[in-house]
Amino acid sequence: MKTTFDAFYHKYHRDLYQFVFYMVKDSTQTEDIVQEVYVKVLKSYDTFRGDSSEKTWLFAIARHTTLDFFRKQQKRQHRLVELFSWNKTEHDLKDEKALPEEIVVSNDEIQQIYQKLQACSIDQKQVIILRYIQSFSIQETADIMGWTISKVKTTQHRAIKKLQELLH
Amino acid sequence: MQRNNERWRETDIEKKLTEMPLIQDKQSKEVFFRKVEQQMDKAPKHRWRRWMLPSLTGLIALVLLFLIVQHTIEQPLQITEQSNESDMSVRMDSSAEKQTVSEESSFSGEDNVTLNDVESEEVVIPNFNPTDQSMIHYKQTDQEHLFTIVASDKSASYAIPITLVDPSSTDNPNDYYNRINSFLPVERQVSYGIETFPFDDIVFEINHERTEATMTVPENYSFPEGSSIAHLFRRMLSLMFQSYEIDEVIVQTQNGNPVKLGSYGEITKLDLLALEQQTYKIYQYEKKQPMLVPTQTSESIEQALKAMQEEEPTANIIAPIPKDAEFQLTKTENNLNITFSKGNSLGDNKQTSQMIESILMTAKAFNYDTVVIDLPYKGDKVGNYKMKAKILVPDGVNAITLH
């Protein structure tokens, strides 16, 4: 197990952490999700058939684990709305997370993009992160998302358009 | 700061995205490994509970099934009607139990990580015979390359996409876009009832890695006359280059001069249309071979499907969804569910098959991956399409297979 862990950590940990962090924007939640991804990978590595590349397989697991996290979070928020709020909307309950140090020291434009990324849909965010922040190819992104190439292209195009609208 | 008062260009955003800083994991590898190890140790408890629940359910189901079957066998002399009822109940119970077991099983499968663990339902890719007159195409192998070329309807109102299917391609688009009309000889134009655009004088240079396209024409190039031809031409190029994410085409003569392009005047570049959320209808000229054509942009998939009930006889456009059909939609992230409650002509027939193909293409234009169709008739399929199953959206439309 340690050998597989070491190999994955060495090859992919930086990118994996980066992907999850930009999705959830919280270091504690990122650590939990990344940990869960490793558990899944280590448990199922023996059954990995190599139909896709190891990296694509890992990021597909990371994507699903992050989606599960969002689903659970959404359910929690629904319950919170029901329990504690008569007038507040779900949106009001979403906490504004502090900017990470790396973003704070970046220029104003980077900070704006980082914040506006939050307003994109989950699909759009994933495609943006994979394509631009992590430099995955369209084919790799399509494999990770389980989509067609044309769907990746369209989602990417719409995401950039959306960011463009939000930045004005 | 400097951008507050000026427009962010798409390229600026793309550039800035690539410059987003690396966010570091602050915990050490050793600490992280210990956490993973602890989590791995915890895992079997969950697995035991998840495994036990469906297994117990399955066991109980089997015992119940055994008791019911035993009971039926022990009373063979009851009157026929009663016996039939028992049979029926055994079948119903057993299928209900199967369903329970299978639902529980899929729950227990949460730990088995595969690429499909979020959407585990089977996706159906229709099978076609060479004799089937289908208007859509699914890639048969990974080696197969698809290129979209275009023609127009007889009245030059619509650009019609045609997918070239090349099973052994160089994958160089320039090999195809510089001889578009050679794929549409006169006999093919006649059998489809279409017109070709005079592409022969135009040389396209497509760099799909850089998402750039250039069109070069001779110095004495004369663009076809007609007030709407420039718009049709723009729509044609947009359809052809959509999959390469090309937003504009550089337009020039052989000496690098601007080109007079009909009503657009003298231009050096042509912005392409986004052509998203298109509504597909059927173009059929004088009972020739029908073709799917994107006719308009719709605000929503609901609007698009409603628009698909409207025919345009003057342009030989047939409404793919019957006027009397009533339907309801359920949408998930990537799947569109259409349940028809009314529609006298809906059934296992050519018209319904064409309706399904039009819906699949429209759903694709709205970014759905799969479509589930439920019709108010008892059969489980229409032509090549399985009902109540997730049908994958097609890869191509109005396909012509080369070689």
Coordinates of C-alpha atoms in Angstrom, one line a residue:
Chain A
M1 CA 0.0 0.0 0.0
K2 CA 2.8 2.4 1.0
T3 CA 4.5 1.9 -2.4
T4 CA 1.3 2.7 -4.3
F5 CA 0.7 5.7 -2.1
D6 CA 4.3 7.0 -2.6
A7 CA 4.0 6.6 -6.3
F8 CA 0.7 8.5 -6.6
Y9 CA 1.8 11.1 -4.1
H10 CA 5.0 11.7 -6.0
K11 CA 3.4 11.9 -9.4
Y12 CA 0.0 13.5 -8.8
H13 CA -0.5 14.9 -5.3
R14 CA 0.3 18.5 -6.2
D15 CA -2.1 18.5 -9.1
L16 CA -4.8 16.6 -7.2
Y17 CA -4.7 19.0 -4.3
Q18 CA -4.8 22.0 -6.7
F19 CA -7.8 20.6 -8.5
V20 CA -9.8 19.9 -5.4
F21 CA -8.8 23.2 -3.7
Y22 CA -9.9 25.3 -6.7
M23 CA -13.2 23.4 -6.6
V24 CA -14.1 23.8 -2.9
K25 CA -11.9 26.7 -2.0
D26 CA -11.3 25.6 1.5
S27 CA -8.1 23.9 2.7
T28 CA -9.7 21.7 5.4
Q29 CA -12.4 20.4 3.1
T30 CA -9.7 19.9 0.4
E31 CA -7.6 17.8 2.8
D32 CA -10.7 15.6 3.6
I33 CA -11.6 15.1 0.0
V34 CA -8.1 14.4 -1.2
Q35 CA -7.8 11.9 1.7
E36 CA -10.9 10.2 0.6
V37 CA -9.6 10.1 -3.0
Y38 CA -6.5 8.3 -1.8
V39 CA -8.5 5.8 0.2
K40 CA -10.6 5.0 -2.9
V41 CA -7.5 4.7 -5.1
L42 CA -5.6 2.5 -2.8
K43 CA -8.6 0.2 -2.3
S44 CA -9.3 -0.2 -5.9
Y45 CA -5.9 0.1 -7.5
D46 CA -5.6 -3.7 -7.9
T47 CA -8.8 -3.7 -10.0
F48 CA -7.7 -0.7 -12.2
R49 CA -7.8 -2.2 -15.7
G50 CA -5.8 0.5 -17.4
D51 CA -8.6 1.3 -19.9
S52 CA -7.8 5.0 -19.2
S53 CA -4.5 6.5 -18.1
E54 CA -3.7 6.3 -14.4
K55 CA -3.9 10.1 -14.2
T56 CA -7.3 10.3 -15.9
W57 CA -8.6 7.5 -13.6
L58 CA -7.3 9.3 -10.5
F59 CA -8.9 12.6 -11.6
A60 CA -12.2 11.0 -12.5
I61 CA -12.3 9.6 -8.9
A62 CA -11.4 13.0 -7.6
R63 CA -14.1 14.6 -9.6
H64 CA -16.7 12.1 -8.3
T65 CA -15.6 12.5 -4.7
T66 CA -15.8 16.3 -5.0
L67 CA -19.3 16.0 -6.5
D68 CA -20.3 13.8 -3.6
F69 CA -19.0 16.5 -1.3
F70 CA -21.1 19.1 -3.0
R71 CA -24.2 16.9 -2.9
K72 CA -23.8 16.3 0.9
Q73 CA -23.1 20.0 1.4
Q74 CA -26.2 20.9 -0.5
K75 CA -28.3 18.6 1.6
R76 CA -26.9 20.1 4.7
Q77 CA -27.7 23.6 3.5
H78 CA -31.3 22.5 2.7
R79 CA -31.6 21.3 6.2
L80 CA -30.2 24.4 7.6
V81 CA -32.6 26.5 5.6
E82 CA -35.5 24.5 6.9
L83 CA -34.3 24.6 10.5
F84 CA -33.0 28.0 11.1
S85 CA -34.2 30.4 8.5
W86 CA -37.6 31.8 7.7
N87 CA -36.4 34.7 5.6
K88 CA -32.9 33.8 4.5
T89 CA -32.2 32.2 1.2
E90 CA -29.7 29.4 0.7
H91 CA -27.4 31.9 -0.9
D92 CA -27.4 34.0 2.3
L93 CA -26.3 31.0 4.2
K94 CA -23.2 30.3 2.1
D95 CA -20.2 31.6 4.0
E96 CA -17.7 33.8 2.3
K97 CA -14.4 32.0 2.6
A98 CA -11.2 33.8 3.3
L99 CA -8.8 34.1 0.3
P100 CA -5.9 31.8 0.5
E101 CA -2.5 33.3 1.0
E102 CA -1.4 32.5 -2.5
I103 CA -4.3 34.5 -3.9
V104 CA -4.0 37.4 -1.5
V105 CA -0.5 38.0 -2.7
S106 CA -1.5 37.8 -6.4
N107 CA -2.6 40.8 -8.4
D108 CA -6.1 42.2 -8.5
E109 CA -7.1 40.5 -11.7
I110 CA -6.2 37.1 -10.4
Q111 CA -8.2 37.8 -7.3
Q112 CA -11.2 38.8 -9.3
I113 CA -11.1 35.7 -11.4
Y114 CA -10.7 33.5 -8.4
Q115 CA -13.8 35.0 -6.8
K116 CA -15.9 35.0 -10.0
L117 CA -15.0 31.4 -10.6
Q118 CA -17.4 30.6 -7.7
A119 CA -20.4 31.8 -9.8
C120 CA -19.7 29.3 -12.5
S121 CA -21.6 26.0 -12.5
I122 CA -19.8 23.0 -11.0
D123 CA -19.3 21.5 -14.5
Q124 CA -17.9 24.8 -15.8
K125 CA -15.6 25.2 -12.9
Q126 CA -14.2 21.6 -13.4
V127 CA -13.6 22.2 -17.0
I128 CA -11.9 25.6 -16.4
I129 CA -9.7 24.1 -13.7
L130 CA -8.7 21.1 -15.7
R131 CA -8.1 22.9 -19.0
Y132 CA -6.5 26.2 -17.9
I133 CA -5.2 25.8 -14.3
Q134 CA -4.0 22.2 -14.8
S135 CA -3.3 22.3 -18.5
F136 CA -5.2 19.0 -19.3
S137 CA -5.8 18.5 -23.0
I138 CA -9.4 18.5 -24.3
Q139 CA -9.3 14.7 -24.7
E140 CA -8.0 14.2 -21.2
T141 CA -10.7 16.5 -19.8
A142 CA -13.3 14.6 -21.8
D143 CA -12.0 11.3 -20.4
I144 CA -12.1 12.6 -16.8
M145 CA -15.5 14.1 -17.1
G146 CA -16.9 11.2 -19.1
W147 CA -18.1 13.5 -21.8
T148 CA -17.7 14.0 -25.5
I149 CA -15.0 16.3 -26.8
S150 CA -17.6 18.6 -28.2
K151 CA -19.3 18.9 -24.8
V152 CA -16.0 19.9 -23.2
K153 CA -15.4 22.5 -25.8
T154 CA -18.9 23.9 -25.4
T155 CA -18.8 24.0 -21.6
Q156 CA -15.4 25.6 -21.8
H157 CA -16.6 28.2 -24.2
R158 CA -19.7 29.0 -22.0
A159 CA -17.6 29.1 -18.9
I160 CA -15.3 31.7 -20.4
K161 CA -18.3 33.7 -21.6
K162 CA -19.8 33.5 -18.1
L163 CA -16.6 34.7 -16.5
Q164 CA -16.4 37.5 -19.1
E165 CA -19.9 38.7 -18.1
L166 CA -19.2 38.5 -14.4
L167 CA -16.0 40.4 -14.7
H168 CA -17.7 43.4 -16.3
Chain B
M1 CA -7.4 47.5 -11.8
Q2 CA -6.7 48.8 -15.3
R3 CA -9.5 46.6 -16.6
N4 CA -12.3 48.2 -14.5
N5 CA -13.2 50.5 -17.3
E6 CA -12.5 48.3 -20.2
R7 CA -13.7 45.0 -21.5
W8 CA -12.1 41.8 -20.5
R9 CA -11.4 39.9 -23.7
E10 CA -11.8 36.2 -23.7
T11 CA -8.1 35.7 -24.4
D12 CA -7.2 37.9 -21.3
I13 CA -9.3 35.7 -19.1
E14 CA -7.8 32.5 -20.6
K15 CA -4.3 33.9 -20.0
K16 CA -5.0 34.9 -16.5
L17 CA -6.5 31.5 -15.7
T18 CA -3.3 29.9 -16.8
E19 CA -1.5 32.2 -14.3
M20 CA -3.5 31.2 -11.3
P21 CA -1.2 30.5 -8.4
L22 CA -0.3 27.0 -7.2
I23 CA -2.1 26.3 -4.0
Q24 CA 0.2 24.1 -1.8
D25 CA -0.9 21.4 0.6
K26 CA 0.6 22.6 3.9
Q27 CA 0.6 19.2 5.7
S28 CA 3.6 16.9 5.3
K29 CA 3.5 13.7 3.3
E30 CA 4.0 11.6 6.5
V31 CA 1.1 13.2 8.4
F32 CA -1.1 12.8 5.3
F33 CA -0.2 9.2 4.9
R34 CA -1.0 8.4 8.5
K35 CA -4.5 10.0 8.0
V36 CA -5.1 7.9 4.9
E37 CA -3.9 4.8 6.7
Q38 CA -6.3 5.5 9.6
Q39 CA -9.1 6.1 7.2
M40 CA -8.3 2.8 5.4
D41 CA -8.5 1.0 8.8
K42 CA -11.9 2.4 9.5
A43 CA -13.3 1.5 6.1
P44 CA -14.0 -2.2 6.6
K45 CA -16.7 -1.5 9.3
H46 CA -18.7 0.6 6.8
R47 CA -18.2 -2.1 4.2
W48 CA -19.5 -4.8 6.5
R49 CA -22.7 -2.8 7.2
R50 CA -23.2 -2.0 3.6
W51 CA -22.5 -5.5 2.5
M52 CA -24.7 -7.0 5.2
L53 CA -27.8 -5.0 4.4
P54 CA -28.3 -6.1 0.8
S55 CA -27.2 -9.6 1.6
L56 CA -29.8 -9.9 4.4
T57 CA -32.4 -8.4 2.2
G58 CA -31.5 -10.9 -0.5
L59 CA -31.5 -13.8 1.9
I60 CA -35.0 -12.8 3.2
A61 CA -36.2 -12.4 -0.4
L62 CA -35.0 -15.9 -1.3
V63 CA -36.6 -17.5 1.7
L64 CA -39.9 -15.7 0.9
L65 CA -39.7 -16.7 -2.7
F66 CA -39.0 -20.3 -1.7
L67 CA -42.0 -20.3 0.7
I68 CA -44.3 -18.8 -2.0
V69 CA -43.2 -21.3 -4.7
Q70 CA -43.5 -24.2 -2.2
H71 CA -47.0 -23.0 -1.3
T72 CA -48.0 -23.0 -4.9
I73 CA -46.6 -26.4 -5.7
E74 CA -48.3 -27.9 -2.7
Q75 CA -51.8 -26.8 -3.9
P76 CA -51.8 -28.0 -7.5
L77 CA -55.5 -29.0 -7.6
Q78 CA -57.0 -25.6 -7.0
I79 CA -59.1 -24.2 -9.8
T80 CA -57.3 -22.7 -12.8
E81 CA -58.2 -19.1 -12.0
Q82 CA -56.6 -19.3 -8.6
S83 CA -53.6 -21.0 -9.9
N84 CA -53.1 -18.2 -12.4
E85 CA -53.4 -15.6 -9.7
S86 CA -50.7 -17.4 -7.7
D87 CA -48.4 -17.6 -10.6
M88 CA -48.9 -13.9 -11.2
S89 CA -48.2 -13.1 -7.6
V90 CA -45.1 -15.2 -7.5
R91 CA -43.8 -13.4 -10.6
M92 CA -44.7 -10.0 -9.2
D93 CA -43.2 -10.7 -5.8
S94 CA -40.0 -12.2 -7.2
S95 CA -39.5 -9.3 -9.5
A96 CA -40.2 -6.8 -6.7
E97 CA -37.7 -8.6 -4.6
K98 CA -35.2 -8.6 -7.4
Q99 CA -35.6 -4.9 -7.7
T100 CA -35.1 -4.4 -4.0
V101 CA -32.0 -6.6 -4.0
S102 CA -30.6 -4.8 -7.0
E103 CA -31.3 -1.4 -5.5
E104 CA -29.5 -2.3 -2.3
S105 CA -26.7 -3.8 -4.3
S106 CA -26.0 -0.7 -6.1
F107 CA -26.0 1.1 -2.8
S108 CA -23.5 -1.3 -1.5
G109 CA -21.4 -0.8 -4.6
E110 CA -20.5 2.7 -3.4
D111 CA -17.1 1.6 -2.3
N112 CA -16.3 0.0 -5.7
V113 CA -14.8 3.0 -7.4
T114 CA -15.2 3.0 -11.2
L115 CA -15.5 5.8 -13.7
N116 CA -19.2 5.1 -13.7
D117 CA -20.0 5.1 -10.1
V118 CA -22.0 8.3 -10.2
E119 CA -24.1 7.4 -13.2
S120 CA -24.4 3.7 -13.2
E121 CA -27.5 3.3 -15.5
E122 CA -26.7 1.8 -18.8
V123 CA -26.4 4.1 -21.8
V124 CA -27.6 2.8 -25.1
I125 CA -25.9 3.4 -28.4
P126 CA -28.3 2.5 -31.2
N127 CA -27.2 -0.1 -33.8
F128 CA -27.8 0.6 -37.4
N129 CA -27.9 -1.6 -40.4
P130 CA -26.3 -0.3 -43.6
T131 CA -29.8 -0.2 -45.1
D132 CA -31.2 1.9 -42.4
Q133 CA -32.0 5.4 -43.5
S134 CA -30.9 7.2 -40.4
M135 CA -30.2 10.9 -40.2
I136 CA -27.7 10.6 -37.3
H137 CA -24.4 8.9 -36.9
Y138 CA -22.5 7.2 -34.0
K139 CA -18.8 6.7 -34.2
Q140 CA -18.1 3.0 -34.8
T141 CA -14.4 3.0 -33.9
D142 CA -12.0 5.4 -32.2
Q143 CA -10.1 5.6 -35.5
E144 CA -13.1 7.0 -37.3
H145 CA -12.7 10.8 -37.9
L146 CA -15.7 13.1 -38.5
F147 CA -15.7 16.3 -40.4
T148 CA -18.6 18.6 -40.8
I149 CA -19.2 20.1 -44.3
V150 CA -22.2 22.1 -45.4
A151 CA -24.7 22.5 -48.1
S152 CA -27.9 24.7 -48.3
D153 CA -31.5 23.9 -48.9
K154 CA -33.1 24.8 -52.3
S155 CA -34.2 28.2 -51.2
A156 CA -30.8 29.1 -49.7
S157 CA -32.4 29.8 -46.3
Y158 CA -30.7 27.1 -44.2
A159 CA -27.2 25.8 -43.9
I160 CA -27.3 22.0 -43.7
P161 CA -24.5 20.2 -41.8
I162 CA -23.2 17.0 -43.3
T163 CA -20.9 14.8 -41.3
L164 CA -18.1 13.1 -43.4
V165 CA -17.2 9.9 -41.8
D166 CA -13.7 8.8 -42.6
P167 CA -12.6 5.4 -41.1
S168 CA -9.0 5.9 -42.1
S169 CA -8.3 9.6 -42.0
T170 CA -5.2 11.8 -41.9
D171 CA -7.1 13.9 -39.4
N172 CA -6.0 16.9 -41.2
P173 CA -9.1 19.1 -41.7
N174 CA -7.5 20.9 -44.7
D175 CA -7.7 17.7 -46.7
Y176 CA -11.5 17.8 -46.4
Y177 CA -12.4 21.5 -46.3
N178 CA -10.5 22.3 -49.5
R179 CA -12.6 19.9 -51.6
I180 CA -16.0 20.2 -49.9
N181 CA -18.0 20.0 -53.1
S182 CA -16.2 16.9 -54.3
F183 CA -18.1 15.0 -51.5
L184 CA -21.4 16.4 -52.9
P185 CA -21.5 15.4 -56.6
V186 CA -24.6 16.3 -58.6
E187 CA -26.2 12.9 -58.0
R188 CA -25.9 13.3 -54.3
Q189 CA -27.3 16.9 -54.5
V190 CA -30.2 15.5 -56.4
S191 CA -30.9 12.6 -54.0
Y192 CA -30.9 15.0 -51.1
G193 CA -32.5 18.0 -52.8
I194 CA -29.7 20.3 -51.7
E195 CA -27.5 23.1 -53.2
T196 CA -23.8 23.4 -52.8
F197 CA -22.0 26.7 -52.1
P198 CA -19.3 27.7 -54.6
F199 CA -16.4 26.7 -52.3
D200 CA -14.1 25.8 -55.2
D201 CA -12.4 29.2 -55.4
I202 CA -11.8 29.3 -51.6
V203 CA -8.7 27.8 -49.9
F204 CA -9.1 27.1 -46.2
E205 CA -6.2 26.8 -43.9
I206 CA -7.2 25.4 -40.5
N207 CA -4.9 25.2 -37.6
H208 CA -7.0 23.4 -35.1
E209 CA -4.4 23.3 -32.4
R210 CA -4.3 27.1 -32.4
T211 CA -8.1 27.3 -33.2
E212 CA -7.4 29.5 -36.2
A213 CA -8.7 29.5 -39.7
T214 CA -7.9 31.5 -42.8
M215 CA -9.8 31.7 -46.0
T216 CA -7.9 32.9 -49.1
V217 CA -9.6 33.7 -52.4
P218 CA -8.2 34.9 -55.8
E219 CA -7.8 38.6 -56.3
N220 CA -10.7 38.7 -58.8
Y221 CA -13.0 36.7 -56.5
S222 CA -16.6 37.5 -56.8
F223 CA -18.9 36.5 -54.0
P224 CA -22.3 35.1 -55.0
E225 CA -25.1 37.7 -55.3
G226 CA -28.1 37.8 -53.0
S227 CA -28.8 39.8 -49.9
S228 CA -28.9 36.8 -47.5
I229 CA -26.0 34.8 -49.0
A230 CA -23.4 36.4 -46.8
H231 CA -25.4 35.5 -43.7
L232 CA -25.8 31.9 -45.0
F233 CA -22.1 31.7 -45.8
R234 CA -21.3 32.9 -42.2
R235 CA -23.7 30.2 -40.8
M236 CA -22.1 27.6 -43.0
L237 CA -18.6 28.4 -41.8
S238 CA -19.8 28.5 -38.2
L239 CA -21.3 25.0 -38.5
M240 CA -18.1 23.7 -40.2
F241 CA -15.6 25.1 -37.7
Q242 CA -17.7 24.8 -34.6
S243 CA -16.0 21.7 -33.3
Y244 CA -12.5 23.4 -33.7
E245 CA -13.6 26.2 -31.4
I246 CA -12.8 28.7 -34.1
D247 CA -14.4 32.1 -33.4
E248 CA -13.3 34.0 -36.4
V249 CA -12.0 33.4 -39.8
I250 CA -9.3 35.5 -41.4
V251 CA -10.5 36.6 -44.8
Q252 CA -7.9 37.6 -47.4
T253 CA -7.1 37.6 -51.1
Q254 CA -4.0 35.8 -52.4
N255 CA -2.1 39.1 -52.0
G256 CA -3.4 39.7 -48.5
N257 CA -6.0 42.2 -49.4
P258 CA -9.5 42.5 -47.8
V259 CA -12.3 40.6 -49.6
K260 CA -15.7 42.0 -50.6
L261 CA -18.2 39.6 -49.0
G262 CA -21.7 40.5 -50.2
S263 CA -23.7 42.5 -47.7
Y264 CA -20.8 42.4 -45.2
G265 CA -18.8 44.7 -47.5
E266 CA -15.0 44.6 -47.6
I267 CA -13.7 42.6 -44.7
T268 CA -10.5 41.1 -43.4
K269 CA -12.1 38.8 -40.8
L270 CA -15.5 37.1 -40.3
D271 CA -16.8 36.5 -36.8
L272 CA -18.4 33.1 -36.5
L273 CA -21.7 32.5 -34.8
A274 CA -21.8 30.5 -31.5
L275 CA -24.7 28.3 -32.9
E276 CA -25.6 26.9 -29.5
Q277 CA -29.1 25.7 -28.4
Q278 CA -30.1 24.9 -31.9
T279 CA -33.5 23.4 -32.8
Y280 CA -33.3 20.6 -35.3
K281 CA -36.1 20.0 -37.8
I282 CA -36.4 17.9 -40.9
Y283 CA -35.6 19.3 -44.4
Q284 CA -37.2 17.2 -47.1
Y285 CA -37.4 18.5 -50.7
E286 CA -40.0 16.8 -52.9
K287 CA -39.9 13.4 -51.1
K288 CA -36.1 13.2 -51.5
Q289 CA -33.9 11.9 -48.7
P290 CA -34.8 13.7 -45.4
M291 CA -32.0 15.6 -43.6
L292 CA -31.8 17.2 -40.2
V293 CA -31.2 20.9 -40.1
P294 CA -30.6 23.4 -37.3
T295 CA -33.3 26.0 -37.9
Q296 CA -33.2 28.4 -35.0
T297 CA -31.8 29.2 -31.6
S298 CA -34.2 28.6 -28.7
E299 CA -34.0 30.0 -25.2
S300 CA -34.6 26.7 -23.5
I301 CA -35.0 23.0 -24.4
E302 CA -38.7 23.3 -23.7
Q303 CA -39.0 26.1 -26.3
A304 CA -36.9 24.1 -28.7
L305 CA -39.2 21.1 -28.5
K306 CA -42.3 23.3 -28.9
A307 CA -40.7 24.8 -31.9
M308 CA -40.2 21.4 -33.3
Q309 CA -43.9 21.0 -33.6
E310 CA -44.0 23.9 -36.1
E311 CA -43.6 23.2 -39.8
E312 CA -42.3 25.6 -42.4
P313 CA -43.9 24.3 -45.7
T314 CA -42.5 27.1 -47.9
A315 CA -38.9 26.1 -46.9
N316 CA -39.7 22.3 -47.1
I317 CA -39.2 22.1 -43.3
I318 CA -41.2 19.3 -41.6
A319 CA -42.1 19.5 -37.9
P320 CA -40.5 16.4 -36.4
I321 CA -42.8 16.3 -33.4
P322 CA -46.4 15.8 -34.3
K323 CA -48.6 18.8 -33.6
D324 CA -51.0 16.8 -31.4
A325 CA -48.2 15.4 -29.2
E326 CA -48.1 16.4 -25.6
F327 CA -45.0 15.8 -23.4
Q328 CA -43.3 16.5 -20.2
L329 CA -39.6 17.0 -19.5
T330 CA -37.5 16.0 -16.6
K331 CA -33.9 17.2 -16.7
T332 CA -30.9 16.1 -14.8
E333 CA -27.3 17.4 -15.2
N334 CA -26.6 15.5 -18.4
N335 CA -29.8 13.6 -19.2
L336 CA -33.1 14.7 -20.7
N337 CA -36.2 12.7 -20.0
I338 CA -39.2 13.2 -22.3
T339 CA -42.5 11.5 -21.5
F340 CA -45.1 11.8 -24.1
S341 CA -48.7 11.6 -22.9
K342 CA -50.5 12.1 -26.2
G343 CA -49.7 11.8 -29.9
N344 CA -51.9 9.6 -32.2
S345 CA -49.2 8.8 -34.7
L346 CA -46.5 8.0 -32.2
G347 CA -45.4 4.3 -32.4
D348 CA -42.9 2.0 -34.1
N349 CA -42.9 3.9 -37.4
K350 CA -40.6 5.9 -39.5
Q351 CA -42.1 9.3 -38.5
T352 CA -41.5 8.6 -34.8
S353 CA -38.0 7.3 -35.5
Q354 CA -37.2 10.6 -37.3
M355 CA -38.7 12.5 -34.4
I356 CA -36.4 10.7 -32.0
E357 CA -33.4 11.5 -34.2
S358 CA -34.4 15.2 -34.3
I359 CA -34.8 15.2 -30.5
L360 CA -31.4 13.6 -30.0
M361 CA -29.7 16.3 -32.1
T362 CA -31.5 19.1 -30.4
A363 CA -30.7 17.6 -27.0
K364 CA -27.0 17.5 -28.1
A365 CA -27.2 21.2 -29.0
F366 CA -28.4 21.9 -25.5
N367 CA -25.4 20.0 -24.1
Y368 CA -27.2 16.9 -22.9
D369 CA -25.4 13.6 -23.1
T370 CA -28.3 11.2 -23.1
V371 CA -32.1 11.2 -23.7
V372 CA -34.8 9.0 -22.3
I373 CA -38.0 8.8 -24.3
D374 CA -41.2 7.3 -23.1
L375 CA -44.1 7.0 -25.6
P376 CA -47.8 6.3 -24.9
Y377 CA -47.6 3.0 -26.7
K378 CA -46.8 -0.5 -25.5
G379 CA -43.7 -1.4 -27.6
D380 CA -40.3 -1.2 -26.0
K381 CA -38.6 0.2 -29.1
V382 CA -39.0 2.4 -32.1
G383 CA -36.9 1.4 -35.0
N384 CA -33.3 1.2 -33.6
Y385 CA -34.2 3.2 -30.5
K386 CA -34.9 1.6 -27.2
M387 CA -37.6 3.3 -25.2
K388 CA -37.3 4.2 -21.5
A389 CA -33.5 3.8 -21.9
K390 CA -30.7 6.4 -21.9
I391 CA -29.9 6.9 -25.5
L392 CA -26.6 8.6 -26.2
V393 CA -26.7 11.7 -28.3
P394 CA -25.2 11.2 -31.7
D395 CA -21.7 12.1 -32.9
G396 CA -22.7 13.2 -36.4
V397 CA -25.7 14.2 -38.5
N398 CA -26.7 13.5 -42.2
A399 CA -23.6 11.4 -42.4
I400 CA -21.7 10.4 -45.6
T401 CA -19.2 7.6 -45.1
L402 CA -16.1 7.9 -47.3
H403 CA -14.2 5.0 -48.9

